CSV table of C-alpha atoms in Angstrom, one decimal:
chain,number,residue,atom,x,y,z
A,976,UNK,CA,107.1,208.6,202.5
A,977,UNK,CA,104.8,208.8,199.3
A,978,UNK,CA,101.3,208.5,200.3
A,979,UNK,CA,100.0,208.5,196.9
A,980,UNK,CA,98.9,205.4,195.1
A,981,UNK,CA,98.5,204.7,191.4
A,982,UNK,CA,94.6,204.3,191.2
A,983,UNK,CA,95.1,202.9,187.7
A,984,UNK,CA,96.6,204.4,184.4
A,985,UNK,CA,94.3,207.0,182.5
A,986,UNK,CA,95.2,209.5,180.1
A,987,UNK,CA,94.7,213.1,180.9
A,988,UNK,CA,92.8,214.0,177.8
A,989,UNK,CA,90.0,211.7,179.1
A,990,UNK,CA,90.0,213.9,182.2
A,991,UNK,CA,89.2,216.8,180.1
A,992,UNK,CA,86.5,214.9,178.2
A,993,UNK,CA,84.9,214.0,181.5
A,994,UNK,CA,85.1,217.6,182.9
A,995,UNK,CA,83.7,219.0,179.7
A,996,UNK,CA,80.8,216.6,179.7
A,997,UNK,CA,80.0,217.5,183.3
A,998,UNK,CA,80.1,221.2,182.5
A,999,UNK,CA,77.7,220.6,179.7
A,1000,UNK,CA,75.1,219.4,182.2
A,1001,UNK,CA,75.8,222.1,184.7
A,1002,UNK,CA,76.4,225.3,182.7
A,1003,UNK,CA,74.4,226.1,179.7
A,1004,UNK,CA,76.6,228.7,178.7
A,1005,UNK,CA,79.6,226.4,178.1
A,1006,UNK,CA,80.2,225.6,174.3
A,1007,UNK,CA,82.9,223.4,172.6
A,1008,UNK,CA,84.5,223.8,169.3
A,1009,UNK,CA,87.1,221.2,167.7
A,1010,UNK,CA,89.2,221.3,164.8
A,1011,UNK,CA,88.4,217.9,163.6
A,1012,UNK,CA,89.7,215.8,166.4
A,1013,UNK,CA,86.7,214.9,168.5
A,1014,UNK,CA,87.9,211.5,169.3
A,1015,UNK,CA,91.2,212.6,170.3
A,1016,UNK,CA,90.0,215.2,172.6
A,1017,UNK,CA,87.4,213.0,174.0
A,1018,UNK,CA,84.6,215.3,173.2
A,1019,UNK,CA,81.9,212.6,172.1
A,1020,UNK,CA,79.8,212.6,175.3
A,1021,UNK,CA,79.6,216.4,175.7
A,1022,UNK,CA,78.4,216.4,171.8
A,1023,UNK,CA,75.9,213.5,172.1
A,1024,UNK,CA,74.2,215.3,175.2
A,1025,UNK,CA,74.7,218.9,173.7
A,1026,UNK,CA,74.5,218.8,170.0
A,1027,UNK,CA,73.5,222.2,169.7
A,1028,UNK,CA,76.3,223.5,171.6
A,1029,UNK,CA,79.1,222.0,169.4
A,1030,UNK,CA,80.8,223.3,166.5
A,1031,UNK,CA,82.9,221.3,164.3
A,1032,UNK,CA,85.3,223.8,162.6
A,1033,UNK,CA,87.2,221.4,160.5
A,1034,UNK,CA,90.9,221.6,160.0
A,1035,UNK,CA,91.0,225.5,160.4
A,1036,UNK,CA,92.5,226.1,163.8
A,1037,UNK,CA,92.7,229.8,163.1
A,1038,UNK,CA,89.1,230.3,162.2
A,1039,UNK,CA,88.4,228.3,165.2
A,1040,UNK,CA,90.0,230.7,167.7
A,1041,UNK,CA,88.4,233.7,165.9
A,1042,UNK,CA,84.8,232.1,166.2
A,1043,UNK,CA,85.4,231.4,170.0
A,1044,UNK,CA,86.5,235.0,170.5
A,1045,UNK,CA,83.2,236.2,168.8
A,1046,UNK,CA,81.1,233.9,170.9
A,1047,UNK,CA,82.3,235.2,174.3
A,1048,UNK,CA,80.7,238.6,173.2
A,1049,UNK,CA,77.4,236.8,173.3
A,1050,UNK,CA,78.2,235.6,177.0
A,1051,UNK,CA,79.0,232.0,175.9
A,1052,UNK,CA,82.1,230.3,177.5
A,1053,UNK,CA,84.0,228.5,174.5
A,1054,UNK,CA,86.3,225.6,175.0
A,1055,UNK,CA,88.4,225.0,171.8
A,1056,UNK,CA,89.9,221.6,171.2
A,1057,UNK,CA,92.8,220.3,169.3
A,1058,UNK,CA,96.4,219.2,169.8
A,1059,UNK,CA,98.9,221.5,171.6
A,1060,UNK,CA,100.7,222.1,168.3
A,1061,UNK,CA,97.8,223.3,166.6
A,1062,UNK,CA,96.3,225.2,169.7
A,1063,UNK,CA,99.4,227.6,170.0
A,1064,UNK,CA,102.1,227.5,167.4
A,1065,UNK,CA,99.7,227.4,164.2
A,1066,UNK,CA,97.2,230.2,165.7
A,1067,UNK,CA,99.6,232.3,167.9
A,1068,UNK,CA,98.5,235.2,166.0
A,1069,UNK,CA,94.8,234.8,166.3
A,1070,UNK,CA,95.2,234.0,170.3
A,1071,UNK,CA,97.1,237.3,170.7
A,1072,UNK,CA,95.1,239.6,168.7
A,1073,UNK,CA,91.6,238.3,169.2
A,1074,UNK,CA,91.8,236.6,172.6
A,1075,UNK,CA,94.5,237.7,174.8
A,1076,UNK,CA,94.6,241.4,173.9
A,1077,UNK,CA,91.0,241.9,174.3
A,1078,UNK,CA,90.7,239.5,177.2
A,1079,UNK,CA,88.1,237.3,175.7
A,1080,UNK,CA,86.9,234.4,177.8
A,1081,UNK,CA,88.2,231.7,175.8
A,1082,UNK,CA,89.6,228.2,177.1
A,1083,UNK,CA,92.1,227.0,175.0
A,1084,UNK,CA,92.2,223.1,175.6
A,1085,UNK,CA,95.3,221.4,174.2
A,1086,UNK,CA,95.8,217.8,174.0
A,1087,UNK,CA,98.8,215.5,173.0
A,1088,UNK,CA,101.1,218.1,174.5
A,1089,UNK,CA,104.8,217.5,174.9
A,1090,UNK,CA,107.0,214.6,173.8
A,1091,UNK,CA,104.7,211.7,175.1
A,1092,UNK,CA,102.6,212.3,171.9
A,1093,UNK,CA,105.1,209.8,170.9
A,1094,UNK,CA,104.8,208.1,167.6
A,1095,UNK,CA,103.6,210.9,165.8
A,1096,UNK,CA,107.1,212.6,165.9
A,1097,UNK,CA,108.4,216.0,166.1
A,1098,UNK,CA,106.1,218.0,163.7
A,1099,UNK,CA,103.1,217.2,166.0
A,1100,UNK,CA,104.9,217.0,169.5
A,1101,UNK,CA,105.4,220.6,171.0
A,1102,UNK,CA,108.0,221.5,173.6
A,1103,UNK,CA,107.6,225.4,173.5
A,1104,UNK,CA,103.9,225.8,174.2
A,1105,UNK,CA,104.1,226.9,177.8
A,1106,UNK,CA,106.5,229.6,176.8
A,1107,UNK,CA,104.6,230.9,174.2
A,1108,UNK,CA,101.2,231.0,176.2
A,1109,UNK,CA,102.9,232.3,179.3
A,1110,UNK,CA,104.3,235.2,177.7
A,1111,UNK,CA,100.9,236.6,176.5
A,1112,UNK,CA,99.6,239.4,179.2
A,1113,UNK,CA,96.6,237.9,181.1
A,1114,UNK,CA,96.7,234.4,179.9
A,1115,UNK,CA,96.6,231.7,182.7
A,1116,UNK,CA,98.4,228.6,181.9
A,1117,UNK,CA,97.6,225.3,183.6
A,1118,UNK,CA,99.3,221.7,183.0
A,1119,UNK,CA,97.4,219.2,185.3
A,1120,UNK,CA,99.1,216.1,186.5
A,1121,UNK,CA,96.6,213.3,186.0
A,1122,UNK,CA,93.1,212.2,184.9
A,1123,UNK,CA,91.5,213.4,188.0
A,1124,UNK,CA,93.4,216.9,188.2
A,1125,UNK,CA,92.6,217.5,184.6
A,1126,UNK,CA,88.8,217.0,185.1
A,1127,UNK,CA,88.9,219.4,188.2
A,1128,UNK,CA,91.0,221.7,186.4
A,1129,UNK,CA,88.4,221.6,183.3
A,1130,UNK,CA,85.6,222.5,185.8
A,1131,UNK,CA,87.4,225.1,187.6
A,1132,UNK,CA,88.4,227.2,184.6
A,1133,UNK,CA,85.0,227.4,183.6
A,1134,UNK,CA,84.3,229.7,186.6
A,1135,UNK,CA,87.5,231.8,186.0
A,1136,UNK,CA,86.8,234.7,183.7
A,1137,UNK,CA,89.7,235.4,181.2
A,1138,UNK,CA,91.9,233.4,178.7
A,1139,UNK,CA,93.0,229.9,179.7
A,1140,UNK,CA,95.7,227.7,178.2
A,1141,UNK,CA,94.9,224.1,179.6
A,1142,UNK,CA,97.5,221.4,178.6
A,1143,UNK,CA,97.2,217.9,178.7
A,1144,UNK,CA,98.4,214.7,177.1
A,1145,UNK,CA,97.7,211.6,175.0
A,1146,UNK,CA,99.2,208.8,177.0
A,1147,UNK,CA,97.8,206.7,180.0
A,1148,UNK,CA,99.7,207.7,183.2
A,1149,UNK,CA,99.4,207.2,186.8
A,1150,UNK,CA,96.0,208.6,188.2
A,1151,UNK,CA,96.8,209.3,191.9
A,1152,UNK,CA,95.3,212.5,193.2
A,1153,UNK,CA,91.8,212.6,195.0
A,1154,UNK,CA,88.7,212.1,192.9
A,1155,UNK,CA,86.7,214.9,194.8
A,1156,UNK,CA,89.7,217.5,194.7
A,1157,UNK,CA,88.8,221.1,194.5
A,1158,UNK,CA,91.2,222.7,191.9
A,1159,UNK,CA,92.5,226.4,193.0
A,1160,UNK,CA,94.1,228.2,190.0
A,1161,UNK,CA,97.4,229.4,191.0
A,1162,UNK,CA,97.9,227.4,194.2
A,1163,UNK,CA,100.6,225.0,194.4
A,1164,UNK,CA,99.9,221.6,196.2
A,1165,UNK,CA,102.4,220.2,198.6
A,1166,UNK,CA,102.7,216.4,197.8
A,1167,UNK,CA,105.4,215.3,200.2
A,1168,UNK,CA,107.4,217.3,202.7
A,1169,UNK,CA,111.2,217.3,202.8
A,1170,UNK,CA,114.2,219.0,204.0
A,1171,UNK,CA,117.2,218.5,201.6
A,1172,UNK,CA,115.7,219.5,198.3
A,1173,UNK,CA,112.8,220.9,196.6
A,1174,UNK,CA,111.3,219.3,193.3
A,1175,UNK,CA,108.7,221.4,191.6
A,1176,UNK,CA,107.0,219.4,189.0
A,1177,UNK,CA,104.3,219.9,186.5
A,1178,UNK,CA,102.2,217.7,184.5
A,1179,UNK,CA,103.4,214.1,183.8
A,1180,UNK,CA,106.5,214.6,185.7
A,1181,UNK,CA,104.7,215.0,189.0
A,1182,UNK,CA,104.2,211.2,189.4
A,1183,UNK,CA,107.8,210.8,188.4
A,1184,UNK,CA,109.1,213.2,191.0
A,1185,UNK,CA,107.1,211.2,193.6
A,1186,UNK,CA,108.8,208.0,192.3
A,1187,UNK,CA,112.1,209.8,192.5
A,1188,UNK,CA,111.6,211.0,196.1
A,1189,UNK,CA,111.1,207.4,197.1
A,1190,UNK,CA,114.4,206.5,195.6
A,1191,UNK,CA,116.1,209.5,197.2
A,1192,UNK,CA,114.5,208.6,200.7
A,1193,UNK,CA,116.1,205.1,200.3
A,1194,UNK,CA,119.6,206.8,199.9
A,1195,UNK,CA,118.8,209.1,202.7
A,1196,UNK,CA,117.9,212.2,201.0
A,1197,UNK,CA,114.8,214.0,202.1
A,1198,UNK,CA,113.0,215.7,199.1
A,1199,UNK,CA,110.0,218.0,199.1
A,1200,UNK,CA,107.7,217.5,196.2
A,1201,UNK,CA,105.1,220.4,195.0
A,1202,UNK,CA,102.9,220.0,192.2
A,1203,UNK,CA,103.0,223.3,190.2
A,1204,UNK,CA,99.8,222.7,188.1
A,1205,UNK,CA,99.3,226.4,187.3
A,1206,UNK,CA,102.6,227.9,185.7
A,1207,UNK,CA,101.1,231.5,185.3
A,1208,UNK,CA,100.0,232.8,187.9
A,1209,UNK,CA,102.7,231.2,189.7
A,1210,UNK,CA,102.4,230.4,193.2
A,1211,UNK,CA,105.9,232.4,194.3
A,1212,UNK,CA,105.1,232.2,198.1
A,1213,UNK,CA,104.8,228.3,198.0
A,1214,UNK,CA,108.0,228.1,196.1
A,1215,UNK,CA,110.0,230.6,198.3
A,1216,UNK,CA,108.9,229.1,201.5
A,1217,UNK,CA,110.0,225.8,200.1
A,1218,UNK,CA,113.4,226.6,198.9
A,1219,UNK,CA,114.3,228.8,201.7
A,1220,UNK,CA,113.7,225.5,203.9
A,1221,UNK,CA,115.7,223.1,201.7
A,1222,UNK,CA,118.3,225.6,200.0
A,1223,UNK,CA,118.1,224.2,196.4
A,1224,UNK,CA,115.6,223.1,193.8
A,1225,UNK,CA,114.8,220.8,190.8
A,1226,UNK,CA,112.5,221.8,188.4
A,1227,UNK,CA,110.8,218.7,186.2
A,1228,UNK,CA,108.7,219.6,183.2
A,1229,UNK,CA,107.9,217.8,179.9
A,1230,UNK,CA,108.9,221.1,178.0
A,1231,UNK,CA,111.9,222.7,176.5
A,1232,UNK,CA,113.9,224.2,179.6
A,1233,UNK,CA,113.7,227.6,177.5
A,1234,UNK,CA,110.6,229.2,178.3
A,1235,UNK,CA,108.9,226.6,180.7
A,1236,UNK,CA,108.4,226.3,184.3
A,1237,UNK,CA,112.1,226.0,185.1
A,1238,UNK,CA,112.6,229.6,183.7
A,1239,UNK,CA,109.5,231.0,185.6
A,1240,UNK,CA,111.2,229.4,188.9
A,1241,UNK,CA,114.5,230.9,188.1
A,1242,UNK,CA,113.1,234.5,187.8
A,1243,UNK,CA,111.4,234.2,191.2
A,1244,UNK,CA,114.6,232.8,193.0
A,1245,UNK,CA,116.9,235.5,191.2
A,1246,UNK,CA,114.8,238.2,192.5
A,1247,UNK,CA,114.0,237.1,196.0
A,1248,UNK,CA,116.2,234.3,197.0
A,1249,UNK,CA,119.0,233.1,195.0
A,1250,UNK,CA,119.5,229.1,195.2
A,1251,UNK,CA,121.1,226.4,193.3
A,1252,UNK,CA,118.9,224.9,190.5
A,1253,UNK,CA,118.7,222.2,188.1
A,1254,UNK,CA,116.5,222.0,185.2
A,1255,UNK,CA,114.7,218.4,184.1
A,1256,UNK,CA,113.4,219.4,180.8
A,1257,UNK,CA,114.3,219.0,177.0
A,1258,UNK,CA,117.7,220.8,176.1
A,1259,UNK,CA,116.6,223.1,173.1
A,1260,UNK,CA,115.8,220.2,170.8
A,1261,UNK,CA,112.5,218.8,168.9
A,1262,UNK,CA,111.6,215.3,169.8
A,1263,UNK,CA,111.3,212.3,167.4
A,1264,UNK,CA,109.3,209.4,166.6
A,1265,UNK,CA,109.0,206.7,169.4
A,1266,UNK,CA,107.1,205.4,172.5
A,1267,UNK,CA,106.3,207.7,175.2
A,1268,UNK,CA,108.6,205.7,177.5
A,1269,UNK,CA,111.3,205.5,175.1
A,1270,UNK,CA,111.4,209.3,174.6
A,1271,UNK,CA,111.0,210.1,178.2
A,1272,UNK,CA,114.1,208.0,178.6
A,1273,UNK,CA,116.1,209.4,175.7
A,1274,UNK,CA,115.3,213.0,176.8
A,1275,UNK,CA,115.7,212.4,180.3
A,1276,UNK,CA,112.3,213.3,181.5
A,1277,UNK,CA,111.6,210.5,184.2
A,1278,UNK,CA,112.1,209.6,187.7
A,1279,UNK,CA,115.8,208.5,186.9
A,1280,UNK,CA,116.5,211.9,185.6
A,1281,UNK,CA,115.1,213.7,188.5
A,1282,UNK,CA,117.0,211.6,190.9
A,1283,UNK,CA,120.3,212.2,189.0
A,1284,UNK,CA,119.4,216.1,189.1
A,1285,UNK,CA,118.8,216.2,192.6
A,1286,UNK,CA,122.2,214.5,193.3
A,1287,UNK,CA,123.8,217.1,190.9
A,1288,UNK,CA,122.3,220.1,192.6
A,1289,UNK,CA,123.1,218.8,196.2
A,1290,UNK,CA,126.5,219.4,195.5
A,1291,UNK,CA,125.8,223.2,194.8
A,1292,UNK,CA,124.4,223.9,198.2
A,1293,UNK,CA,126.3,226.2,200.3
């Protein structure tokens, strides 16, 4: 039975803004940089309270990454802010050379990730960013599921030394995790125990997985739902414990199935405990313009798709 209730829809980018504002009050070393998207990144309150700790770089994302890397040398903790597409693909060389290679303490905060960016279309949506960032040695990759968890993750990464990619979104989605939660990097969260199938979900697909589990329960299928908010480092122990119990797994993510959470899970299973797996993700394609709901339906990224994937993978169980 799903114990989590939607406390009211909120956008995860606002969770980042709330966390950054709180950090501004608590940690004088935290600084923020933005590439001309202050409103979209919800940085206004941080700026109002800490104007001397904010740097508007303009539409010069590569420069922003270089500036952020340099600021760490002075002991500052820079949080960069722009769309996920511009936080990764546009500036990959700068991140690799100036941040990851030298283990700089930069927090790359990326809004409007995935296909739920919606009407702006394929050029602004990015469905390969998790893969890009998890491939970088030493890079921590976090994809929280709702407003409360995004705020908690924003607070937590300030205390973590090393480069971090924090991914969040544009639309208002169910806010269902605890307000006062403690965010532990690399520690998966069991949301619902089950015996027939494991659903490993990240980001916007976590709530959809809980909805799918309700439907499955009505049909006599017991689904275990785990929130994989940290894709790197991956909580391999939690994944293996669950899959050894259930015997099969569905991974659910708002990302290309190539390079995302599903591939990371497949690697863990192939090495340690091979098991049937189904992928709920985009199928090696770009997105298109449309509302978030329309796109999630078309590209099979909702609770109906997760339910169907579970039915499919159950047929492959030994």
